[in-house]
């Protein structure tokens, strides 16, 4: 009898953890953003687009290197 009580206690704990995780996910999915953070702009249609590739890193000696290219 002791084993089934222990198993049910563990299952109850697991269910509660899953319930809390689900509630947190739902809350964060539907809450409003702080004022001034969300911005929806107008749609702009263009034909010519350039991609700017920017890579910054430290080399083996600790010097910062920058690589920038327009693709």
PDB file of C-alpha atoms in Angstrom:
ATOM      1  CA  UNK A   1       0.000   0.000   0.000  1.00  0.00           C
ATOM      2  CA  UNK A   2       2.869   2.382   0.724  1.00  0.00           C
ATOM      3  CA  UNK A   3       4.225   2.108  -2.817  1.00  0.00           C
ATOM      4  CA  UNK A   4       0.957   3.074  -4.511  1.00  0.00           C
ATOM      5  CA  UNK A   5       0.676   6.124  -2.213  1.00  0.00           C
ATOM      6  CA  UNK A   6       4.212   7.194  -3.175  1.00  0.00           C
ATOM      7  CA  UNK A   7       3.501   6.721  -6.887  1.00  0.00           C
ATOM      8  CA  UNK A   8       0.286   8.720  -6.666  1.00  0.00           C
ATOM      9  CA  UNK A   9       2.146  11.483  -4.803  1.00  0.00           C
ATOM     10  CA  UNK A  10       4.770  11.649  -7.574  1.00  0.00           C
ATOM     11  CA  UNK A  11       2.092  11.648 -10.275  1.00  0.00           C
ATOM     12  CA  UNK A  12       0.239  14.450  -8.489  1.00  0.00           C
ATOM     13  CA  UNK A  13       3.481  16.460  -8.380  1.00  0.00           C
ATOM     14  CA  UNK A  14       4.147  15.888 -12.071  1.00  0.00           C
ATOM     15  CA  UNK A  15       0.586  16.923 -12.974  1.00  0.00           C
ATOM     16  CA  UNK A  16       0.910  20.081 -10.911  1.00  0.00           C
ATOM     17  CA  UNK A  17       4.222  21.011 -12.552  1.00  0.00           C
ATOM     18  CA  UNK A  18       2.728  20.472 -16.010  1.00  0.00           C
ATOM     19  CA  UNK A  19      -0.314  22.546 -15.059  1.00  0.00           C
ATOM     20  CA  UNK A  20       1.863  25.435 -13.866  1.00  0.00           C
ATOM     21  CA  UNK A  21       3.986  25.300 -17.028  1.00  0.00           C
ATOM     22  CA  UNK A  22       0.832  25.337 -19.180  1.00  0.00           C
ATOM     23  CA  UNK A  23      -0.593  28.323 -17.282  1.00  0.00           C
ATOM     24  CA  UNK A  24       2.681  30.270 -17.637  1.00  0.00           C
ATOM     25  CA  UNK A  25       2.846  29.545 -21.379  1.00  0.00           C
ATOM     26  CA  UNK A  26      -0.770  30.616 -21.903  1.00  0.00           C
ATOM     27  CA  UNK A  27      -0.305  33.801 -19.858  1.00  0.00           C
ATOM     28  CA  UNK A  28       2.837  34.820 -21.740  1.00  0.00           C
ATOM     29  CA  UNK A  29       1.177  34.091 -25.097  1.00  0.00           C
ATOM     30  CA  UNK A  30      -1.772  36.437 -24.518  1.00  0.00           C
ATOM     31  CA  UNK A  31      -0.457  39.240 -22.290  1.00  0.00           C
ATOM     32  CA  UNK A  32      -0.061  42.707 -23.780  1.00  0.00           C
ATOM     33  CA  UNK A  33       3.364  44.188 -24.429  1.00  0.00           C
ATOM     34  CA  UNK A  34       4.423  47.243 -22.400  1.00  0.00           C
ATOM     35  CA  UNK A  35       3.438  50.617 -23.874  1.00  0.00           C
ATOM     36  CA  UNK A  36       5.871  51.847 -26.527  1.00  0.00           C
ATOM     37  CA  UNK A  37       7.412  48.435 -27.300  1.00  0.00           C
ATOM     38  CA  UNK A  38       5.064  47.177 -29.992  1.00  0.00           C
ATOM     39  CA  UNK A  39       5.146  48.987 -33.332  1.00  0.00           C
ATOM     40  CA  UNK A  40       3.335  48.078 -36.494  1.00  0.00           C
ATOM     41  CA  UNK A  41       4.472  49.988 -39.536  1.00  0.00           C
ATOM     42  CA  UNK A  42       3.205  50.256 -43.071  1.00  0.00           C
ATOM     43  CA  UNK A  43       3.955  47.583 -45.688  1.00  0.00           C
ATOM     44  CA  UNK A  44       6.654  48.659 -48.173  1.00  0.00           C
ATOM     45  CA  UNK A  45       7.064  46.793 -51.450  1.00  0.00           C
ATOM     46  CA  UNK A  46      10.461  46.966 -53.194  1.00  0.00           C
ATOM     47  CA  UNK A  47      12.213  45.036 -55.954  1.00  0.00           C
ATOM     48  CA  UNK A  48      15.904  45.514 -55.104  1.00  0.00           C
ATOM     49  CA  UNK A  49      17.010  44.175 -51.712  1.00  0.00           C
ATOM     50  CA  UNK A  50      20.561  44.025 -50.313  1.00  0.00           C
ATOM     51  CA  UNK A  51      21.520  41.775 -47.411  1.00  0.00           C
ATOM     52  CA  UNK A  52      24.203  43.172 -45.104  1.00  0.00           C
ATOM     53  CA  UNK A  53      26.348  40.404 -43.599  1.00  0.00           C
ATOM     54  CA  UNK A  54      28.018  41.507 -40.351  1.00  0.00           C
ATOM     55  CA  UNK A  55      30.257  39.157 -38.357  1.00  0.00           C
ATOM     56  CA  UNK A  56      32.160  40.331 -35.276  1.00  0.00           C
ATOM     57  CA  UNK A  57      34.309  37.974 -33.226  1.00  0.00           C
ATOM     58  CA  UNK A  58      37.530  37.653 -31.237  1.00  0.00           C
ATOM     59  CA  UNK A  59      40.439  35.821 -32.858  1.00  0.00           C
ATOM     60  CA  UNK A  60      42.857  33.476 -31.068  1.00  0.00           C
ATOM     61  CA  UNK A  61      44.874  36.439 -29.737  1.00  0.00           C
ATOM     62  CA  UNK A  62      41.791  38.196 -28.327  1.00  0.00           C
ATOM     63  CA  UNK A  63      41.633  40.913 -30.983  1.00  0.00           C
ATOM     64  CA  UNK A  64      38.171  41.882 -32.168  1.00  0.00           C
ATOM     65  CA  UNK A  65      37.649  41.234 -35.878  1.00  0.00           C
ATOM     66  CA  UNK A  66      34.835  42.663 -37.998  1.00  0.00           C
ATOM     67  CA  UNK A  67      33.680  41.305 -41.325  1.00  0.00           C
ATOM     68  CA  UNK A  68      31.029  43.177 -43.251  1.00  0.00           C
ATOM     69  CA  UNK A  69      29.756  42.398 -46.734  1.00  0.00           C
ATOM     70  CA  UNK A  70      26.786  43.385 -48.831  1.00  0.00           C
ATOM     71  CA  UNK A  71      25.317  40.321 -50.514  1.00  0.00           C
TER      72      UNK A  71
END
